[in-house]
PDB file of C-alpha atoms and ligand atoms in Angstrom:
ATOM      1  CA  MET A   1       0.000   0.000   0.000  1.00 94.00           C
ATOM      2  CA  ARG A   2       1.006   3.575  -0.612  1.00 97.00           C
ATOM      3  CA  ILE A   3       0.030   5.624   2.412  1.00 97.00           C
ATOM      4  CA  GLY A   4       0.233   9.346   3.028  1.00 98.00           C
ATOM      5  CA  VAL A   5       0.438  10.554   6.611  1.00 98.00           C
ATOM      6  CA  MET A   6      -0.287  14.162   7.483  1.00 98.00           C
ATOM      7  CA  GLY A   7       0.232  15.279  11.048  1.00 97.00           C
ATOM      8  CA  GLY A   8      -0.893  18.542  12.560  1.00 96.00           C
ATOM      9  CA  THR A   9      -2.761  20.145  15.382  1.00 96.00           C
ATOM     10  CA  PHE A  10      -5.756  20.802  13.130  1.00 97.00           C
ATOM     11  CA  ASP A  11      -7.130  23.437  15.482  1.00 97.00           C
ATOM     12  CA  PRO A  12      -9.281  23.454  13.310  1.00 98.00           C
ATOM     13  CA  ILE A  13      -8.598  21.550  10.061  1.00 98.00           C
ATOM     14  CA  HIS A  14      -9.151  23.843   7.053  1.00 98.00           C
ATOM     15  CA  LEU A  15      -9.244  23.771   3.257  1.00 98.00           C
ATOM     16  CA  GLY A  16      -5.493  24.529   3.058  1.00 97.00           C
ATOM     17  CA  HIS A  17      -4.733  21.177   4.708  1.00 98.00           C
ATOM     18  CA  LEU A  18      -7.294  19.331   2.624  1.00 98.00           C
ATOM     19  CA  ARG A  19      -6.228  20.807  -0.697  1.00 97.00           C
ATOM     20  CA  ALA A  20      -2.532  20.042  -0.119  1.00 97.00           C
ATOM     21  CA  ALA A  21      -3.443  16.450   0.817  1.00 98.00           C
ATOM     22  CA  GLU A  22      -5.730  16.111  -2.196  1.00 97.00           C
ATOM     23  CA  GLU A  23      -2.981  17.189  -4.607  1.00 97.00           C
ATOM     24  CA  ILE A  24      -0.424  14.846  -3.074  1.00 97.00           C
ATOM     25  CA  TYR A  25      -2.898  11.970  -3.084  1.00 98.00           C
ATOM     26  CA  TRP A  26      -3.456  12.206  -6.837  1.00 97.00           C
ATOM     27  CA  ALA A  27       0.091  13.115  -7.848  1.00 97.00           C
ATOM     28  CA  PHE A  28       1.715  10.281  -5.882  1.00 97.00           C
ATOM     29  CA  GLU A  29      -0.966   7.697  -6.694  1.00 97.00           C
ATOM     30  CA  LEU A  30      -1.547   6.969  -3.030  1.00 98.00           C
ATOM     31  CA  ASP A  31      -4.096   4.512  -1.703  1.00 98.00           C
ATOM     32  CA  ARG A  32      -5.071   6.725   1.204  1.00 98.00           C
ATOM     33  CA  ILE A  33      -4.046   9.663   3.341  1.00 98.00           C
ATOM     34  CA  ILE A  34      -4.278   9.381   7.092  1.00 98.00           C
ATOM     35  CA  PHE A  35      -4.595  12.602   9.056  1.00 98.00           C
ATOM     36  CA  VAL A  36      -3.056  12.359  12.492  1.00 97.00           C
ATOM     37  CA  PRO A  37      -4.119  15.030  14.972  1.00 97.00           C
ATOM     38  CA  ALA A  38      -1.449  15.580  17.602  1.00 95.00           C
ATOM     39  CA  ALA A  39      -2.900  15.277  21.076  1.00 91.00           C
ATOM     40  CA  ARG A  40      -0.051  16.946  22.941  1.00 88.00           C
ATOM     41  CA  PRO A  41       2.394  18.455  20.436  1.00 84.00           C
ATOM     42  CA  PRO A  42       5.644  19.378  22.199  1.00 85.00           C
ATOM     43  CA  HIS A  43       6.036  22.841  20.658  1.00 81.00           C
ATOM     44  CA  LYS A  44       2.487  24.022  20.759  1.00 79.00           C
ATOM     45  CA  GLU A  45       0.807  22.946  23.958  1.00 74.00           C
ATOM     46  CA  GLU A  46       0.124  26.484  25.163  1.00 79.00           C
ATOM     47  CA  GLU A  47      -1.389  27.620  21.875  1.00 84.00           C
ATOM     48  CA  ILE A  48      -3.885  24.820  21.369  1.00 87.00           C
ATOM     49  CA  GLU A  49      -7.464  25.825  22.034  1.00 92.00           C
ATOM     50  CA  ALA A  50      -9.782  22.917  21.229  1.00 95.00           C
ATOM     51  CA  SER A  51      -9.413  19.565  22.995  1.00 94.00           C
ATOM     52  CA  ALA A  52      -7.777  16.679  21.151  1.00 95.00           C
ATOM     53  CA  LEU A  53     -11.156  14.975  20.906  1.00 96.00           C
ATOM     54  CA  HIS A  54     -12.787  18.020  19.310  1.00 97.00           C
ATOM     55  CA  ARG A  55      -9.896  18.331  16.838  1.00 97.00           C
ATOM     56  CA  TYR A  56     -10.167  14.644  16.010  1.00 97.00           C
ATOM     57  CA  GLU A  57     -13.928  14.968  15.431  1.00 98.00           C
ATOM     58  CA  MET A  58     -13.378  17.938  13.138  1.00 98.00           C
ATOM     59  CA  VAL A  59     -10.860  16.036  10.998  1.00 98.00           C
ATOM     60  CA  SER A  60     -13.301  13.173  10.807  1.00 98.00           C
ATOM     61  CA  LEU A  61     -16.116  15.502   9.699  1.00 98.00           C
ATOM     62  CA  ALA A  62     -13.890  17.335   7.218  1.00 98.00           C
ATOM     63  CA  THR A  63     -12.994  14.072   5.486  1.00 98.00           C
ATOM     64  CA  VAL A  64     -16.396  12.375   5.680  1.00 97.00           C
ATOM     65  CA  TYR A  65     -17.097  12.643   1.931  1.00 97.00           C
ATOM     66  CA  THR A  66     -13.617  11.587   0.811  1.00 98.00           C
ATOM     67  CA  PRO A  67     -13.235   7.798   0.813  1.00 98.00           C
ATOM     68  CA  TYR A  68      -9.438   7.925   0.604  1.00 98.00           C
ATOM     69  CA  PHE A  69      -8.972  10.314   3.544  1.00 98.00           C
ATOM     70  CA  SER A  70      -9.127   9.009   7.076  1.00 98.00           C
ATOM     71  CA  VAL A  71      -8.170  10.063  10.577  1.00 98.00           C
ATOM     72  CA  SER A  72      -6.146   8.124  13.105  1.00 97.00           C
ATOM     73  CA  PRO A  73      -6.519   8.405  16.885  1.00 96.00           C
ATOM     74  CA  ILE A  74      -3.001   6.980  17.319  1.00 95.00           C
ATOM     75  CA  GLU A  75      -1.617  10.095  19.036  1.00 95.00           C
ATOM     76  CA  LEU A  76      -4.731  10.476  21.182  1.00 93.00           C
ATOM     77  CA  SER A  77      -4.450   7.044  22.689  1.00 89.00           C
ATOM     78  CA  ARG A  78      -0.676   7.197  23.229  1.00 89.00           C
ATOM     79  CA  PRO A  79       0.199   8.712  26.606  1.00 87.00           C
ATOM     80  CA  GLY A  80       2.641  11.601  26.867  1.00 87.00           C
ATOM     81  CA  ARG A  81       3.722  14.014  24.184  1.00 89.00           C
ATOM     82  CA  SER A  82       2.929  13.403  20.539  1.00 90.00           C
ATOM     83  CA  TYR A  83       6.000  12.677  18.461  1.00 91.00           C
ATOM     84  CA  SER A  84       5.709  12.035  14.730  1.00 93.00           C
ATOM     85  CA  VAL A  85       8.667   9.661  14.783  1.00 94.00           C
ATOM     86  CA  GLU A  86       6.784   7.333  17.148  1.00 95.00           C
ATOM     87  CA  THR A  87       3.677   7.498  14.989  1.00 95.00           C
ATOM     88  CA  LEU A  88       5.672   6.605  11.893  1.00 96.00           C
ATOM     89  CA  ARG A  89       7.285   3.674  13.680  1.00 96.00           C
ATOM     90  CA  GLU A  90       3.851   2.383  14.663  1.00 96.00           C
ATOM     91  CA  PHE A  91       2.521   2.813  11.132  1.00 97.00           C
ATOM     92  CA  ARG A  92       5.536   0.989   9.711  1.00 96.00           C
ATOM     93  CA  LYS A  93       4.783  -1.935  12.012  1.00 96.00           C
ATOM     94  CA  LEU A  94       1.077  -1.831  11.235  1.00 96.00           C
ATOM     95  CA  TYR A  95       1.372  -1.686   7.448  1.00 95.00           C
ATOM     96  CA  GLY A  96       4.487  -3.804   6.997  1.00 94.00           C
ATOM     97  CA  GLU A  97       7.566  -3.572   4.834  1.00 89.00           C
ATOM     98  CA  GLU A  98       5.660  -3.840   1.555  1.00 90.00           C
ATOM     99  CA  SER A  99       3.973  -0.476   2.206  1.00 94.00           C
ATOM    100  CA  THR A 100       5.522   2.888   1.448  1.00 94.00           C
ATOM    101  CA  ILE A 101       4.740   5.703   3.819  1.00 96.00           C
ATOM    102  CA  TYR A 102       4.813   9.295   2.652  1.00 97.00           C
ATOM    103  CA  PHE A 103       5.006  11.824   5.452  1.00 97.00           C
ATOM    104  CA  ILE A 104       3.476  15.081   4.247  1.00 98.00           C
ATOM    105  CA  MET A 105       4.330  18.381   5.877  1.00 97.00           C
ATOM    106  CA  GLY A 106       4.135  22.040   4.949  1.00 96.00           C
ATOM    107  CA  VAL A 107       7.326  23.996   4.358  1.00 95.00           C
ATOM    108  CA  ASP A 108       6.784  26.030   7.549  1.00 94.00           C
ATOM    109  CA  ALA A 109       6.744  22.818   9.578  1.00 94.00           C
ATOM    110  CA  PHE A 110       9.879  21.530   7.844  1.00 93.00           C
ATOM    111  CA  HIS A 111      11.767  24.690   8.842  1.00 91.00           C
ATOM    112  CA  GLY A 112      11.359  23.632  12.467  1.00 89.00           C
ATOM    113  CA  ILE A 113      12.363  20.011  11.966  1.00 89.00           C
ATOM    114  CA  ALA A 114      15.681  20.333  13.774  1.00 86.00           C
ATOM    115  CA  THR A 115      13.742  20.616  17.029  1.00 88.00           C
ATOM    116  CA  TRP A 116      11.669  17.490  16.386  1.00 88.00           C
ATOM    117  CA  LYS A 117      12.379  14.275  18.256  1.00 89.00           C
ATOM    118  CA  GLU A 118      14.758  12.004  16.316  1.00 89.00           C
ATOM    119  CA  ALA A 119      14.495  14.066  13.152  1.00 89.00           C
ATOM    120  CA  LYS A 120      17.094  12.006  11.316  1.00 91.00           C
ATOM    121  CA  GLU A 121      15.271   8.801  12.154  1.00 92.00           C
ATOM    122  CA  LEU A 122      12.019  10.362  10.982  1.00 92.00           C
ATOM    123  CA  LEU A 123      13.526  11.074   7.558  1.00 91.00           C
ATOM    124  CA  SER A 124      14.530   7.445   7.250  1.00 90.00           C
ATOM    125  CA  LEU A 125      11.172   5.993   8.278  1.00 92.00           C
ATOM    126  CA  ALA A 126       9.150   7.612   5.526  1.00 94.00           C
ATOM    127  CA  GLN A 127       9.482   9.396   2.235  1.00 94.00           C
ATOM    128  CA  VAL A 128       9.120  13.008   3.336  1.00 95.00           C
ATOM    129  CA  ILE A 129       7.122  15.317   1.093  1.00 96.00           C
ATOM    130  CA  VAL A 130       7.343  19.017   1.875  1.00 96.00           C
ATOM    131  CA  THR A 131       4.550  21.051   0.336  1.00 96.00           C
ATOM    132  CA  ALA A 132       4.452  24.727  -0.503  1.00 92.00           C
ATOM    133  CA  ARG A 133       2.603  27.195   1.665  1.00 93.00           C
ATOM    134  CA  PRO A 134       1.946  30.884   0.960  1.00 93.00           C
ATOM    135  CA  GLY A 135       4.512  33.096   2.651  1.00 91.00           C
ATOM    136  CA  TRP A 136       7.186  30.383   2.604  1.00 91.00           C
ATOM    137  CA  ARG A 137       9.605  29.584  -0.188  1.00 90.00           C
ATOM    138  CA  LEU A 138      10.339  25.995  -1.048  1.00 91.00           C
ATOM    139  CA  ASP A 139      13.698  26.902  -2.537  1.00 88.00           C
ATOM    140  CA  GLU A 140      14.771  28.352   0.815  1.00 88.00           C
ATOM    141  CA  VAL A 141      14.725  24.880   2.345  1.00 88.00           C
ATOM    142  CA  GLU A 142      17.867  23.688   0.657  1.00 88.00           C
ATOM    143  CA  ARG A 143      19.620  26.997   1.251  1.00 88.00           C
ATOM    144  CA  SER A 144      18.801  26.918   4.959  1.00 87.00           C
ATOM    145  CA  MET A 145      20.790  23.704   5.411  1.00 87.00           C
ATOM    146  CA  ILE A 146      23.711  24.932   7.465  1.00 88.00           C
ATOM    147  CA  PRO A 147      26.339  22.251   8.213  1.00 87.00           C
ATOM    148  CA  GLU A 148      25.016  21.620  11.766  1.00 87.00           C
ATOM    149  CA  LEU A 149      21.550  21.006  10.387  1.00 85.00           C
ATOM    150  CA  GLN A 150      22.909  18.784   7.640  1.00 86.00           C
ATOM    151  CA  GLN A 151      24.621  16.665  10.227  1.00 86.00           C
ATOM    152  CA  LEU A 152      21.641  16.534  12.551  1.00 86.00           C
ATOM    153  CA  LEU A 153      19.389  15.367   9.741  1.00 86.00           C
ATOM    154  CA  GLY A 154      21.897  12.908   8.275  1.00 85.00           C
ATOM    155  CA  VAL A 155      22.765  15.022   5.233  1.00 83.00           C
ATOM    156  CA  PRO A 156      19.397  14.919   3.498  1.00 87.00           C
ATOM    157  CA  ARG A 157      19.125  15.396  -0.222  1.00 91.00           C
ATOM    158  CA  PHE A 158      16.394  17.464  -1.817  1.00 93.00           C
ATOM    159  CA  LYS A 159      14.475  17.102  -5.025  1.00 93.00           C
ATOM    160  CA  TYR A 160      12.240  19.884  -6.231  1.00 93.00           C
ATOM    161  CA  VAL A 161       9.196  18.776  -8.213  1.00 92.00           C
ATOM    162  CA  LYS A 162       6.229  20.555  -9.708  1.00 92.00           C
ATOM    163  CA  ILE A 163       2.983  18.703  -9.205  1.00 92.00           C
ATOM    164  CA  SER A 164       2.139  18.874 -12.908  1.00 91.00           C
ATOM    165  CA  GLU A 165       5.442  17.215 -13.775  1.00 92.00           C
ATOM    166  CA  ILE A 166       5.018  14.177 -11.535  1.00 93.00           C
ATOM    167  CA  THR A 167       4.626  11.196 -13.823  1.00 93.00           C
ATOM    168  CA  SER A 168       3.591   7.772 -12.624  1.00 94.00           C
ATOM    169  CA  GLU A 169       7.229   6.725 -12.847  1.00 91.00           C
ATOM    170  CA  ILE A 170       8.398   9.573 -10.576  1.00 90.00           C
ATOM    171  CA  ALA A 171       5.504   8.978  -8.156  1.00 90.00           C
ATOM    172  CA  ARG A 172       6.241   5.287  -7.771  1.00 91.00           C
ATOM    173  CA  LYS A 173      10.009   5.529  -7.783  1.00 87.00           C
ATOM    174  CA  ARG A 174      11.623   3.456  -5.093  1.00 79.00           C
ATOM    175  CA  TYR A 175      12.007   5.293  -1.884  1.00 74.00           C
ATOM    176  CA  GLU A 176      15.504   6.605  -1.191  1.00 80.00           C
ATOM    177  CA  PRO A 177      16.219   7.116   2.517  1.00 80.00           C
ATOM    178  CA  GLY A 178      17.104  10.710   3.348  1.00 87.00           C
ATOM    179  CA  LEU A 179      15.569  12.125   0.193  1.00 92.00           C
ATOM    180  CA  VAL A 180      13.163  14.992   0.807  1.00 94.00           C
ATOM    181  CA  LEU A 181      10.762  15.905  -1.970  1.00 95.00           C
ATOM    182  CA  LEU A 182       9.859  19.569  -2.232  1.00 96.00           C
ATOM    183  CA  VAL A 183       6.521  19.740  -3.989  1.00 96.00           C
ATOM    184  CA  GLU A 184       4.914  22.850  -5.377  1.00 93.00           C
ATOM    185  CA  VAL A 185       1.175  22.381  -4.749  1.00 91.00           C
ATOM    186  CA  VAL A 186      -1.525  24.971  -5.298  1.00 89.00           C
ATOM    187  CA  SER A 187      -1.465  26.251  -1.756  1.00 89.00           C
ATOM    188  CA  LEU A 188      -4.202  28.235  -0.121  1.00 95.00           C
ATOM    189  CA  ASP A 189      -3.430  31.136   2.161  1.00 96.00           C
ATOM    190  CA  ILE A 190      -5.388  29.804   5.147  1.00 97.00           C
ATOM    191  CA  SER A 191      -4.228  29.061   8.666  1.00 97.00           C
ATOM    192  CA  SER A 192      -5.953  27.661  11.730  1.00 97.00           C
ATOM    193  CA  SER A 193      -4.808  30.656  13.787  1.00 97.00           C
ATOM    194  CA  GLU A 194      -6.525  33.006  11.345  1.00 97.00           C
ATOM    195  CA  ILE A 195      -9.741  30.978  11.625  1.00 98.00           C
ATOM    196  CA  ARG A 196      -9.638  31.027  15.430  1.00 97.00           C
ATOM    197  CA  GLN A 197      -9.172  34.792  15.288  1.00 97.00           C
ATOM    198  CA  LEU A 198     -12.106  35.257  12.912  1.00 97.00           C
ATOM    199  CA  VAL A 199     -14.374  33.273  15.249  1.00 97.00           C
ATOM    200  CA  LYS A 200     -13.238  35.360  18.216  1.00 96.00           C
ATOM    201  CA  GLU A 201     -14.179  38.477  16.304  1.00 96.00           C
ATOM    202  CA  GLY A 202     -17.550  37.011  15.317  1.00 95.00           C
ATOM    203  CA  ARG A 203     -16.635  37.075  11.610  1.00 96.00           C
ATOM    204  CA  SER A 204     -17.401  34.566   8.858  1.00 96.00           C
ATOM    205  CA  ILE A 205     -15.278  31.467   8.320  1.00 97.00           C
ATOM    206  CA  ARG A 206     -17.318  30.196   5.392  1.00 96.00           C
ATOM    207  CA  TYR A 207     -15.192  28.759   2.532  1.00 96.00           C
ATOM    208  CA  LEU A 208     -12.163  28.422   4.793  1.00 98.00           C
ATOM    209  CA  VAL A 209     -13.356  25.204   6.460  1.00 98.00           C
ATOM    210  CA  THR A 210     -15.837  22.587   5.268  1.00 98.00           C
ATOM    211  CA  ASP A 211     -19.484  23.150   6.127  1.00 97.00           C
ATOM    212  CA  THR A 212     -19.388  20.094   8.385  1.00 98.00           C
ATOM    213  CA  VAL A 213     -16.535  21.607  10.405  1.00 98.00           C
ATOM    214  CA  ALA A 214     -18.213  25.021  10.562  1.00 98.00           C
ATOM    215  CA  ALA A 215     -21.381  23.371  11.886  1.00 97.00           C
ATOM    216  CA  TYR A 216     -19.425  21.403  14.499  1.00 97.00           C
ATOM    217  CA  MET A 217     -17.562  24.514  15.631  1.00 97.00           C
ATOM    218  CA  GLY A 218     -20.831  26.403  15.999  1.00 96.00           C
ATOM    219  CA  LYS A 219     -22.576  23.573  17.837  1.00 96.00           C
ATOM    220  CA  ASN A 220     -19.748  23.250  20.355  1.00 96.00           C
ATOM    221  CA  ARG A 221     -19.053  26.978  20.454  1.00 96.00           C
ATOM    222  CA  LEU A 222     -15.385  26.348  19.753  1.00 97.00           C
ATOM    223  CA  TYR A 223     -13.000  29.311  19.748  1.00 96.00           C
ATOM    224  CA  GLN A 224     -15.684  31.681  20.950  1.00 94.00           C
ATOM    225  CA  PRO A 225     -14.565  34.144  23.598  1.00 87.00           C
ATOM    226  CA  GLY A 226     -14.820  32.849  27.137  1.00 72.00           C
ATOM    227  CA  ARG A 227     -15.129  29.183  26.113  1.00 59.00           C
ATOM    228  CA  LYS A 228     -11.550  28.090  26.606  1.00 54.00           C
ATOM    229  CA  LEU A 229     -11.809  26.787  30.164  1.00 47.00           C
ATOM    230  CA  ALA A 230     -15.440  25.766  29.867  1.00 45.00           C
ATOM    231  CA  ASP A 231     -14.583  22.936  27.480  1.00 52.00           C
ATOM    232  CA  PRO A 232     -15.326  19.705  29.407  1.00 47.00           C
ATOM    233  CA  LEU A 233     -13.242  17.534  27.103  1.00 54.00           C
ATOM    234  CA  ARG A 234      -9.965  19.354  27.535  1.00 53.00           C
TER     235      ARG A 234
HETATM  236  P1  ATP B   1      -1.748  27.193  13.188  1.00 88.47           P
HETATM  237  O1  ATP B   1      -2.031  28.514  12.548  1.00 88.47           O
HETATM  238  O2  ATP B   1      -2.508  26.937  14.446  1.00 88.47           O
HETATM  239  O3  ATP B   1      -0.274  26.874  13.313  1.00 88.47           O
HETATM  240  P2  ATP B   1      -1.899  25.736  10.708  1.00 88.47           P
HETATM  241  O4  ATP B   1      -2.883  26.302   9.750  1.00 88.47           O
HETATM  242  O5  ATP B   1      -0.452  26.032  10.496  1.00 88.47           O
HETATM  243  O6  ATP B   1      -2.345  26.087  12.179  1.00 88.47           O
HETATM  244  P3  ATP B   1      -1.237  23.054  11.498  1.00 88.47           P
HETATM  245  O7  ATP B   1      -2.174  22.122  12.153  1.00 88.47           O
HETATM  246  O8  ATP B   1      -0.190  23.738  12.290  1.00 88.47           O
HETATM  247  O9  ATP B   1      -2.129  24.173  10.740  1.00 88.47           O
HETATM  248  O10 ATP B   1      -0.569  22.359  10.226  1.00 88.47           O
HETATM  249  C1  ATP B   1      -0.503  20.987   9.996  1.00 88.47           C
HETATM  250  C2  ATP B   1       0.293  20.725   8.734  1.00 88.47           C
HETATM  251  O11 ATP B   1      -0.373  21.273   7.599  1.00 88.47           O
HETATM  252  C3  ATP B   1       1.677  21.389   8.753  1.00 88.47           C
HETATM  253  O12 ATP B   1       2.593  20.508   8.124  1.00 88.47           O
HETATM  254  C4  ATP B   1       1.474  22.641   7.928  1.00 88.47           C
HETATM  255  O13 ATP B   1       2.661  23.058   7.313  1.00 88.47           O
HETATM  256  C5  ATP B   1       0.434  22.199   6.908  1.00 88.47           C
HETATM  257  N1  ATP B   1      -0.421  23.315   6.460  1.00 88.47           N
HETATM  258  C6  ATP B   1      -1.138  24.129   7.251  1.00 88.47           C
HETATM  259  N2  ATP B   1      -1.813  25.041   6.529  1.00 88.47           N
HETATM  260  C7  ATP B   1      -1.515  24.805   5.242  1.00 88.47           C
HETATM  261  C8  ATP B   1      -1.897  25.446   4.001  1.00 88.47           C
HETATM  262  N3  ATP B   1      -2.696  26.505   3.979  1.00 88.47           N
HETATM  263  N4  ATP B   1      -1.395  24.943   2.863  1.00 88.47           N
HETATM  264  C9  ATP B   1      -0.553  23.875   2.895  1.00 88.47           C
HETATM  265  N5  ATP B   1      -0.156  23.238   4.019  1.00 88.47           N
HETATM  266  C10 ATP B   1      -0.625  23.687   5.189  1.00 88.47           C
HETATM  267 MG1   MG B   2       1.022  25.717  11.952  1.00 88.47          MG
END
């Protein structure tokens, strides 16, 4: 099987996440993409507003009409902090050697990879795909590789590909450990923080999240002022 894995806090999941995943799914001829909400991400704990369960529910609702998208509770059920490297190890065990795992992350997330747990190991457990995001340049990634970073990550190599130029042969090429694919997707200028801010200000979030997610947010009064501590599922 060819499996895409996309981690994130998804607080909430929005069309930027979904569109990037959709493009990678088709370009790399994947069988499915699994979204993995981080329950307790090490770098973000203070910033997170909705409980892990609410964020999980929203990913589930956002992907309800897409048969090849699913959501995994793997980081919700694991105690302690949520580390992608542990998730990838578990997926490798679950899906076996005959499966290829593609770990999809936005370029902003990749810029922080040096601070991730066992970053070098992570690059060897999956084929890493770094996708474009407005405000971030994909071609900066390779240039930002100072020698210390190179060493920490095990001297990764980079390959820049445009989504329209990915042939079946490129998509299914055998996975080379340490190779990071930089993929130019049509990226939408949307962020979860912007959505949370819009809700706080009582402004519209229509067309930034799916209708199912907007309905869920409204029903549970997520991100509305004064609700932070009132959330029973936190
Ligand atoms: P926040 O503003 O709270 O940081 P976010 O919009 O960045 O939220 P995350 O949950 O932090 O969303 O992101 C999860 C993953 O999705 C990361 O790898 C990130 O780079 C990627 N991503 C987020 N937004 C987009 C977007 N608009 N286009 C492409 N990739 C995105
Ligand atoms: Mg982010």
